[in-house]
Amino acid sequence: MRAEREPVVAIDGPAGAGKGTVARLLAERLGYRLLDTGAMYRAIALSVMRAGVDPDDAQALARHLDRIDVSLDDGRVRLNGEDVSGVIRTQEVGQLTSTLSMQSIVRDKVTPFQRRAASPGGVVIEGRDTGTVVCPDAEVKFYLTASLDTRARRRYLEVTAQGASVSYDQVRLEVAARDAQDANRAVAPLRRADDAVEVDTTRLSVDEVVERMLQIVGERRCCTR
Ligand code: DC
C-alpha cells in the first residue's frame, strides 16, 4: 500500500488559461512546492536557440540534449546551472518550445525528472500533460480553460507589460496556433484527463479560481488521509 502523502495537484490546460498564476497562488496557500513543467521545456528551447541547433535535425538535437542539464528548484529553472527563469518568457522562446515539445526525445529528457520531483507529494505541478502522463496517479487534477479571446487578451497584456510591441491580433493568432500544435501532436497531446475537474476561468477572477480549487483540494485531502 502506498504511504500516505500530501496530494499531488496536477493542473493542465491551454496557454493563457491562467495555470501559471493560479498554480503559484495555490502552492503558496497550501505550502506546497511548485513545479512549472513548461519552464523546463522553455529552458531547452532557449538552449537550442542559443546553440543554433536545427530543431528538425534529430541527431543534432539528441547530441545537444545530452550536453545540457535542466533543473527546477525553488521555483527557478536552471540551464547548466544558469538561472534562466526570466529570459525564457518571450514569444520567440514560446513558439520554439511548442515545436520542440512535440518531439519524444525532448519529453523523455524532462518527464522522469518531473515525475521524481512530484513523487513525494505536497506539490502543485502545472503544464500540458501533468495529469495524463507525468502524474497519472495525482490525487487532484484540474483542467483549466478559458475562451480563446480571454486567453489571447491575457497573453497580450502580459507580453506588452514586458515591453513587447505586438498587436492583439498577432497574439491571438499565435495563441490559436499554439493551441492547435499542443493539442494535435502525436506525443503527450494536451487533453483533459478523464478524472480532472474542469474549471472555465473566462468569467472568474484569479481569487475565485483559487478559492474554488482550494475547496476541491480540501475535499480530496480529507478523503485520502
Ligand atoms: O505553459 P507554457 O506556456 O510555459 O508552455 C510552453 C510550451 O511548452 C507550450 O507550447 C507547451 C509546452 N509544454 C508541454 O508540451 N508540456 C508541458 N508539460 C508543459 C509545457
PDB file of C-alpha atoms and ligand atoms in Angstrom:
ATOM      1  CA  MET A   1       0.000   0.000   0.000  1.00  0.00           C
ATOM      2  CA  ARG A   2       1.232   3.495  -0.805  1.00  0.00           C
ATOM      3  CA  ALA A   3       2.464   5.512   2.187  1.00  0.00           C
ATOM      4  CA  GLU A   4       0.271   8.496   2.970  1.00  0.00           C
ATOM      5  CA  ARG A   5       1.459  11.653   1.332  1.00  0.00           C
ATOM      6  CA  GLU A   6       0.240  15.156   0.837  1.00  0.00           C
ATOM      7  CA  PRO A   7      -1.568  15.276  -2.514  1.00  0.00           C
ATOM      8  CA  VAL A   8      -0.039  15.900  -5.885  1.00  0.00           C
ATOM      9  CA  VAL A   9      -2.148  18.604  -7.534  1.00  0.00           C
ATOM     10  CA  ALA A  10      -1.835  18.472 -11.323  1.00  0.00           C
ATOM     11  CA  ILE A  11      -3.002  21.443 -13.394  1.00  0.00           C
ATOM     12  CA  ASP A  12      -3.175  21.269 -17.169  1.00  0.00           C
ATOM     13  CA  GLY A  13      -4.732  23.422 -19.834  1.00  0.00           C
ATOM     14  CA  PRO A  14      -4.022  25.581 -22.876  1.00  0.00           C
ATOM     15  CA  ALA A  15      -1.836  28.698 -22.991  1.00  0.00           C
ATOM     16  CA  GLY A  16      -3.403  31.679 -21.240  1.00  0.00           C
ATOM     17  CA  ALA A  17      -5.934  29.710 -19.194  1.00  0.00           C
ATOM     18  CA  GLY A  18      -4.268  31.116 -16.072  1.00  0.00           C
ATOM     19  CA  LYS A  19      -2.412  27.984 -14.959  1.00  0.00           C
ATOM     20  CA  GLY A  20       0.821  29.769 -14.063  1.00  0.00           C
ATOM     21  CA  THR A  21      -0.793  32.348 -11.813  1.00  0.00           C
ATOM     22  CA  VAL A  22      -3.217  30.045 -10.036  1.00  0.00           C
ATOM     23  CA  ALA A  23      -0.622  27.272  -9.650  1.00  0.00           C
ATOM     24  CA  ARG A  24       1.717  29.705  -7.894  1.00  0.00           C
ATOM     25  CA  LEU A  25      -1.033  31.040  -5.590  1.00  0.00           C
ATOM     26  CA  LEU A  26      -2.365  27.568  -4.865  1.00  0.00           C
ATOM     27  CA  ALA A  27       1.118  26.322  -3.970  1.00  0.00           C
ATOM     28  CA  GLU A  28       1.620  29.313  -1.662  1.00  0.00           C
ATOM     29  CA  ARG A  29      -1.724  28.819   0.076  1.00  0.00           C
ATOM     30  CA  LEU A  30      -1.170  25.087   0.534  1.00  0.00           C
ATOM     31  CA  GLY A  31       2.513  25.420   1.447  1.00  0.00           C
ATOM     32  CA  TYR A  32       3.350  23.030  -1.424  1.00  0.00           C
ATOM     33  CA  ARG A  33       6.244  23.091  -3.859  1.00  0.00           C
ATOM     34  CA  LEU A  34       5.536  24.384  -7.343  1.00  0.00           C
ATOM     35  CA  LEU A  35       6.697  22.550 -10.456  1.00  0.00           C
ATOM     36  CA  ASP A  36       6.306  24.577 -13.645  1.00  0.00           C
ATOM     37  CA  THR A  37       6.926  21.915 -16.288  1.00  0.00           C
ATOM     38  CA  GLY A  38       6.611  24.394 -19.181  1.00  0.00           C
ATOM     39  CA  ALA A  39       9.625  26.264 -17.796  1.00  0.00           C
ATOM     40  CA  MET A  40      11.759  23.152 -18.348  1.00  0.00           C
ATOM     41  CA  TYR A  41      10.659  22.893 -21.973  1.00  0.00           C
ATOM     42  CA  ARG A  42      11.257  26.596 -22.404  1.00  0.00           C
ATOM     43  CA  ALA A  43      14.792  26.286 -20.983  1.00  0.00           C
ATOM     44  CA  ILE A  44      15.542  23.545 -23.515  1.00  0.00           C
ATOM     45  CA  ALA A  45      14.211  25.734 -26.334  1.00  0.00           C
ATOM     46  CA  LEU A  46      16.376  28.620 -25.143  1.00  0.00           C
ATOM     47  CA  SER A  47      19.487  26.444 -25.200  1.00  0.00           C
ATOM     48  CA  VAL A  48      18.622  25.093 -28.677  1.00  0.00           C
ATOM     49  CA  MET A  49      18.122  28.654 -29.880  1.00  0.00           C
ATOM     50  CA  ARG A  50      21.359  29.906 -28.372  1.00  0.00           C
ATOM     51  CA  ALA A  51      23.342  26.998 -29.813  1.00  0.00           C
ATOM     52  CA  GLY A  52      21.782  27.459 -33.247  1.00  0.00           C
ATOM     53  CA  VAL A  53      20.723  23.805 -33.399  1.00  0.00           C
ATOM     54  CA  ASP A  54      18.241  22.967 -36.162  1.00  0.00           C
ATOM     55  CA  PRO A  55      15.129  21.694 -34.291  1.00  0.00           C
ATOM     56  CA  ASP A  56      14.342  19.390 -37.234  1.00  0.00           C
ATOM     57  CA  ASP A  57      17.755  17.720 -37.180  1.00  0.00           C
ATOM     58  CA  ALA A  58      17.032  14.812 -34.826  1.00  0.00           C
ATOM     59  CA  GLN A  59      20.668  13.758 -34.421  1.00  0.00           C
ATOM     60  CA  ALA A  60      21.959  17.249 -33.699  1.00  0.00           C
ATOM     61  CA  LEU A  61      19.095  17.739 -31.257  1.00  0.00           C
ATOM     62  CA  ALA A  62      19.862  14.458 -29.469  1.00  0.00           C
ATOM     63  CA  ARG A  63      23.553  15.405 -29.167  1.00  0.00           C
ATOM     64  CA  HIS A  64      22.609  18.816 -27.816  1.00  0.00           C
ATOM     65  CA  LEU A  65      20.183  17.349 -25.256  1.00  0.00           C
ATOM     66  CA  ASP A  66      22.928  15.029 -23.990  1.00  0.00           C
ATOM     67  CA  ARG A  67      25.071  18.022 -23.205  1.00  0.00           C
ATOM     68  CA  ILE A  68      22.581  20.087 -21.242  1.00  0.00           C
ATOM     69  CA  ASP A  69      21.216  19.877 -17.748  1.00  0.00           C
ATOM     70  CA  VAL A  70      17.835  21.421 -16.902  1.00  0.00           C
ATOM     71  CA  SER A  71      16.555  21.531 -13.342  1.00  0.00           C
ATOM     72  CA  LEU A  72      13.833  23.179 -11.293  1.00  0.00           C
ATOM     73  CA  ASP A  73      14.303  24.297  -7.728  1.00  0.00           C
ATOM     74  CA  ASP A  74      12.721  26.962  -5.550  1.00  0.00           C
ATOM     75  CA  GLY A  75      10.537  27.984  -8.481  1.00  0.00           C
ATOM     76  CA  ARG A  76      13.629  28.834 -10.565  1.00  0.00           C
ATOM     77  CA  VAL A  77      14.600  26.959 -13.702  1.00  0.00           C
ATOM     78  CA  ARG A  78      18.279  26.395 -14.378  1.00  0.00           C
ATOM     79  CA  LEU A  79      20.067  25.584 -17.598  1.00  0.00           C
ATOM     80  CA  ASN A  80      23.508  24.127 -16.891  1.00  0.00           C
ATOM     81  CA  GLY A  81      23.351  25.925 -13.538  1.00  0.00           C
ATOM     82  CA  GLU A  82      22.370  29.329 -15.009  1.00  0.00           C
ATOM     83  CA  ASP A  83      19.110  30.803 -13.726  1.00  0.00           C
ATOM     84  CA  VAL A  84      17.121  31.386 -16.953  1.00  0.00           C
ATOM     85  CA  SER A  85      13.694  31.903 -15.308  1.00  0.00           C
ATOM     86  CA  GLY A  86      13.298  35.399 -16.786  1.00  0.00           C
ATOM     87  CA  VAL A  87      14.739  35.034 -20.282  1.00  0.00           C
ATOM     88  CA  ILE A  88      12.574  32.038 -21.218  1.00  0.00           C
ATOM     89  CA  ARG A  89       9.355  34.111 -21.141  1.00  0.00           C
ATOM     90  CA  THR A  90       9.484  35.550 -24.664  1.00  0.00           C
ATOM     91  CA  GLN A  91       7.084  34.803 -27.536  1.00  0.00           C
ATOM     92  CA  GLU A  92      10.047  33.601 -29.606  1.00  0.00           C
ATOM     93  CA  VAL A  93      11.077  31.035 -26.988  1.00  0.00           C
ATOM     94  CA  GLY A  94       7.406  30.060 -26.510  1.00  0.00           C
ATOM     95  CA  GLN A  95       6.986  29.344 -30.200  1.00  0.00           C
ATOM     96  CA  LEU A  96      10.103  27.179 -30.442  1.00  0.00           C
ATOM     97  CA  THR A  97       9.115  25.432 -27.206  1.00  0.00           C
ATOM     98  CA  SER A  98       5.825  24.386 -28.726  1.00  0.00           C
ATOM     99  CA  THR A  99       7.675  22.891 -31.724  1.00  0.00           C
ATOM    100  CA  LEU A 100      10.316  21.125 -29.642  1.00  0.00           C
ATOM    101  CA  SER A 101       7.915  19.754 -27.070  1.00  0.00           C
ATOM    102  CA  MET A 102       6.279  17.694 -29.852  1.00  0.00           C
ATOM    103  CA  GLN A 103       9.390  15.531 -30.012  1.00  0.00           C
ATOM    104  CA  SER A 104       9.623  12.479 -27.813  1.00  0.00           C
ATOM    105  CA  ILE A 105      13.388  12.818 -27.234  1.00  0.00           C
ATOM    106  CA  VAL A 106      12.708  16.207 -25.670  1.00  0.00           C
ATOM    107  CA  ARG A 107       9.865  14.900 -23.494  1.00  0.00           C
ATOM    108  CA  ASP A 108      11.905  11.854 -22.476  1.00  0.00           C
ATOM    109  CA  LYS A 109      14.589  14.186 -21.184  1.00  0.00           C
ATOM    110  CA  VAL A 110      12.364  16.019 -18.696  1.00  0.00           C
ATOM    111  CA  THR A 111       9.431  13.721 -17.850  1.00  0.00           C
ATOM    112  CA  PRO A 112      11.437  11.417 -15.488  1.00  0.00           C
ATOM    113  CA  PHE A 113      12.795  14.442 -13.649  1.00  0.00           C
ATOM    114  CA  GLN A 114       9.279  15.890 -13.226  1.00  0.00           C
ATOM    115  CA  ARG A 115       7.913  12.539 -12.053  1.00  0.00           C
ATOM    116  CA  ARG A 116      10.648  12.148  -9.447  1.00  0.00           C
ATOM    117  CA  ALA A 117      10.222  15.719  -8.255  1.00  0.00           C
ATOM    118  CA  ALA A 118       6.457  15.220  -7.796  1.00  0.00           C
ATOM    119  CA  SER A 119       6.560  11.749  -6.238  1.00  0.00           C
ATOM    120  CA  PRO A 120       6.930  12.766  -2.552  1.00  0.00           C
ATOM    121  CA  GLY A 121       3.646  14.735  -2.835  1.00  0.00           C
ATOM    122  CA  GLY A 122       2.881  18.159  -1.403  1.00  0.00           C
ATOM    123  CA  VAL A 123       3.353  19.608  -4.856  1.00  0.00           C
ATOM    124  CA  VAL A 124       1.439  21.621  -7.423  1.00  0.00           C
ATOM    125  CA  ILE A 125       2.583  20.568 -10.886  1.00  0.00           C
ATOM    126  CA  GLU A 126       1.489  22.583 -13.879  1.00  0.00           C
ATOM    127  CA  GLY A 127       1.741  22.032 -17.635  1.00  0.00           C
ATOM    128  CA  ARG A 128       0.050  20.223 -20.516  1.00  0.00           C
ATOM    129  CA  ASP A 129       0.449  16.534 -19.635  1.00  0.00           C
ATOM    130  CA  THR A 130       0.915  16.513 -15.867  1.00  0.00           C
ATOM    131  CA  GLY A 131      -2.389  14.761 -15.092  1.00  0.00           C
ATOM    132  CA  THR A 132      -2.207  12.416 -18.095  1.00  0.00           C
ATOM    133  CA  VAL A 133       1.444  11.394 -18.498  1.00  0.00           C
ATOM    134  CA  VAL A 134       3.719  12.766 -15.767  1.00  0.00           C
ATOM    135  CA  CYS A 135       1.497  12.070 -12.746  1.00  0.00           C
ATOM    136  CA  PRO A 136      -1.468   9.939 -13.855  1.00  0.00           C
ATOM    137  CA  ASP A 137      -1.966   8.963 -10.198  1.00  0.00           C
ATOM    138  CA  ALA A 138      -2.152  12.559  -8.914  1.00  0.00           C
ATOM    139  CA  GLU A 139      -4.736  12.825  -6.121  1.00  0.00           C
ATOM    140  CA  VAL A 140      -6.232  16.037  -7.551  1.00  0.00           C
ATOM    141  CA  LYS A 141      -6.325  17.016 -11.202  1.00  0.00           C
ATOM    142  CA  PHE A 142      -7.555  20.235 -12.731  1.00  0.00           C
ATOM    143  CA  TYR A 143      -8.050  21.212 -16.332  1.00  0.00           C
ATOM    144  CA  LEU A 144      -8.175  24.977 -16.730  1.00  0.00           C
ATOM    145  CA  THR A 145      -9.792  26.513 -19.780  1.00  0.00           C
ATOM    146  CA  ALA A 146     -10.954  29.931 -20.981  1.00  0.00           C
ATOM    147  CA  SER A 147     -12.250  31.257 -24.278  1.00  0.00           C
ATOM    148  CA  LEU A 148      -9.662  31.977 -26.973  1.00  0.00           C
ATOM    149  CA  ASP A 149     -10.357  35.738 -26.755  1.00  0.00           C
ATOM    150  CA  THR A 150      -9.888  35.786 -22.998  1.00  0.00           C
ATOM    151  CA  ARG A 151      -6.651  33.826 -23.214  1.00  0.00           C
ATOM    152  CA  ALA A 152      -5.334  35.982 -26.045  1.00  0.00           C
ATOM    153  CA  ARG A 153      -6.191  39.154 -24.102  1.00  0.00           C
ATOM    154  CA  ARG A 154      -4.345  37.879 -21.023  1.00  0.00           C
ATOM    155  CA  ARG A 155      -1.275  36.948 -23.098  1.00  0.00           C
ATOM    156  CA  TYR A 156      -1.402  40.324 -24.857  1.00  0.00           C
ATOM    157  CA  LEU A 157      -1.434  42.224 -21.544  1.00  0.00           C
ATOM    158  CA  GLU A 158       1.380  40.032 -20.224  1.00  0.00           C
ATOM    159  CA  VAL A 159       3.723  40.450 -23.202  1.00  0.00           C
ATOM    160  CA  THR A 160       3.054  44.152 -23.715  1.00  0.00           C
ATOM    161  CA  ALA A 161       3.681  44.757 -19.993  1.00  0.00           C
ATOM    162  CA  GLN A 162       7.108  43.215 -20.607  1.00  0.00           C
ATOM    163  CA  GLY A 163       7.699  45.796 -23.321  1.00  0.00           C
ATOM    164  CA  ALA A 164       6.989  43.717 -26.448  1.00  0.00           C
ATOM    165  CA  SER A 165       5.417  45.644 -29.320  1.00  0.00           C
ATOM    166  CA  VAL A 166       2.867  43.266 -30.817  1.00  0.00           C
ATOM    167  CA  SER A 167      -0.734  43.708 -31.852  1.00  0.00           C
ATOM    168  CA  TYR A 168      -3.621  41.933 -30.146  1.00  0.00           C
ATOM    169  CA  ASP A 169      -4.482  40.181 -33.430  1.00  0.00           C
ATOM    170  CA  GLN A 170      -0.950  38.844 -33.716  1.00  0.00           C
ATOM    171  CA  VAL A 171      -1.053  37.461 -30.171  1.00  0.00           C
ATOM    172  CA  ARG A 172      -4.479  35.908 -30.802  1.00  0.00           C
ATOM    173  CA  LEU A 173      -3.204  34.164 -33.921  1.00  0.00           C
ATOM    174  CA  GLU A 174      -0.157  32.875 -32.030  1.00  0.00           C
ATOM    175  CA  VAL A 175      -2.266  31.557 -29.146  1.00  0.00           C
ATOM    176  CA  ALA A 176      -4.600  29.792 -31.605  1.00  0.00           C
ATOM    177  CA  ALA A 177      -1.631  28.286 -33.477  1.00  0.00           C
ATOM    178  CA  ARG A 178      -0.077  27.090 -30.233  1.00  0.00           C
ATOM    179  CA  ASP A 179      -3.385  25.521 -29.124  1.00  0.00           C
ATOM    180  CA  ALA A 180      -3.595  23.555 -32.360  1.00  0.00           C
ATOM    181  CA  GLN A 181       0.033  22.455 -32.123  1.00  0.00           C
ATOM    182  CA  ASP A 182      -0.193  21.398 -28.454  1.00  0.00           C
ATOM    183  CA  ALA A 183      -3.495  19.550 -28.898  1.00  0.00           C
ATOM    184  CA  ASN A 184      -2.752  17.796 -32.188  1.00  0.00           C
ATOM    185  CA  ARG A 185       0.737  16.484 -31.586  1.00  0.00           C
ATOM    186  CA  ALA A 186       1.272  12.733 -31.514  1.00  0.00           C
ATOM    187  CA  VAL A 187       3.243  12.643 -28.257  1.00  0.00           C
ATOM    188  CA  ALA A 188       1.548  13.649 -24.977  1.00  0.00           C
ATOM    189  CA  PRO A 189      -1.051  15.930 -26.601  1.00  0.00           C
ATOM    190  CA  LEU A 190      -2.869  18.452 -24.468  1.00  0.00           C
ATOM    191  CA  ARG A 191      -6.066  16.814 -23.276  1.00  0.00           C
ATOM    192  CA  ARG A 192      -8.195  16.725 -20.173  1.00  0.00           C
ATOM    193  CA  ALA A 193      -7.591  13.636 -18.024  1.00  0.00           C
ATOM    194  CA  ASP A 194     -10.827  11.700 -17.532  1.00  0.00           C
ATOM    195  CA  ASP A 195     -10.680  12.342 -13.786  1.00  0.00           C
ATOM    196  CA  ALA A 196      -9.722  16.031 -13.992  1.00  0.00           C
ATOM    197  CA  VAL A 197     -12.031  18.756 -12.702  1.00  0.00           C
ATOM    198  CA  GLU A 198     -12.550  21.301 -15.465  1.00  0.00           C
ATOM    199  CA  VAL A 199     -12.509  24.953 -14.396  1.00  0.00           C
ATOM    200  CA  ASP A 200     -13.509  27.547 -17.003  1.00  0.00           C
ATOM    201  CA  THR A 201     -11.761  30.752 -15.917  1.00  0.00           C
ATOM    202  CA  THR A 202     -13.343  33.012 -18.592  1.00  0.00           C
ATOM    203  CA  ARG A 203     -15.663  34.804 -16.175  1.00  0.00           C
ATOM    204  CA  LEU A 204     -13.846  34.182 -12.905  1.00  0.00           C
ATOM    205  CA  SER A 205     -11.298  36.336 -11.113  1.00  0.00           C
ATOM    206  CA  VAL A 206      -7.993  34.777 -10.102  1.00  0.00           C
ATOM    207  CA  ASP A 207      -9.174  34.742  -6.470  1.00  0.00           C
ATOM    208  CA  GLU A 208     -12.393  32.973  -7.396  1.00  0.00           C
ATOM    209  CA  VAL A 209     -10.484  30.313  -9.325  1.00  0.00           C
ATOM    210  CA  VAL A 210      -8.022  29.755  -6.483  1.00  0.00           C
ATOM    211  CA  GLU A 211     -10.793  29.542  -3.862  1.00  0.00           C
ATOM    212  CA  ARG A 212     -12.706  27.002  -5.943  1.00  0.00           C
ATOM    213  CA  MET A 213      -9.585  24.904  -6.405  1.00  0.00           C
ATOM    214  CA  LEU A 214      -8.638  25.111  -2.717  1.00  0.00           C
ATOM    215  CA  GLN A 215     -12.067  23.849  -1.798  1.00  0.00           C
ATOM    216  CA  ILE A 216     -11.698  20.840  -4.093  1.00  0.00           C
ATOM    217  CA  VAL A 217      -8.171  20.075  -2.826  1.00  0.00           C
ATOM    218  CA  GLY A 218      -9.500  20.290   0.751  1.00  0.00           C
ATOM    219  CA  GLU A 219     -12.300  17.828  -0.008  1.00  0.00           C
ATOM    220  CA  ARG A 220      -9.905  15.336  -1.668  1.00  0.00           C
ATOM    221  CA  ARG A 221      -7.329  15.747   1.058  1.00  0.00           C
ATOM    222  CA  CYS A 222      -9.696  14.793   3.821  1.00  0.00           C
ATOM    223  CA  CYS A 223     -10.826  11.722   1.870  1.00  0.00           C
ATOM    224  CA  THR A 224      -7.346  10.414   1.083  1.00  0.00           C
ATOM    225  CA  ARG A 225      -5.995  10.656   4.640  1.00  0.00           C
TER     226      ARG A 225
HETATM  227  O1   DC B   1       2.943  26.794 -20.193  1.00  0.00           O
HETATM  228  P1   DC B   1       3.977  27.407 -21.099  1.00  0.00           P
HETATM  229  O2   DC B   1       3.431  28.490 -21.991  1.00  0.00           O
HETATM  230  O3   DC B   1       5.214  27.831 -20.352  1.00  0.00           O
HETATM  231  O4   DC B   1       4.440  26.196 -22.077  1.00  0.00           O
HETATM  232  C1   DC B   1       5.305  26.412 -23.146  1.00  0.00           C
HETATM  233  C2   DC B   1       5.177  25.294 -24.165  1.00  0.00           C
HETATM  234  O5   DC B   1       5.641  24.075 -23.593  1.00  0.00           O
HETATM  235  C3   DC B   1       3.771  25.019 -24.681  1.00  0.00           C
HETATM  236  O6   DC B   1       3.700  25.259 -26.079  1.00  0.00           O
HETATM  237  C4   DC B   1       3.524  23.568 -24.473  1.00  0.00           C
HETATM  238  C5   DC B   1       4.790  23.017 -23.930  1.00  0.00           C
HETATM  239  N1   DC B   1       4.569  22.201 -22.742  1.00  0.00           N
HETATM  240  C6   DC B   1       4.391  20.853 -22.925  1.00  0.00           C
HETATM  241  O7   DC B   1       4.403  20.393 -24.055  1.00  0.00           O
HETATM  242  N2   DC B   1       4.209  20.042 -21.847  1.00  0.00           N
HETATM  243  C7   DC B   1       4.186  20.541 -20.605  1.00  0.00           C
HETATM  244  N3   DC B   1       4.007  19.721 -19.570  1.00  0.00           N
HETATM  245  C8   DC B   1       4.350  21.939 -20.396  1.00  0.00           C
HETATM  246  C9   DC B   1       4.526  22.746 -21.495  1.00  0.00           C
END
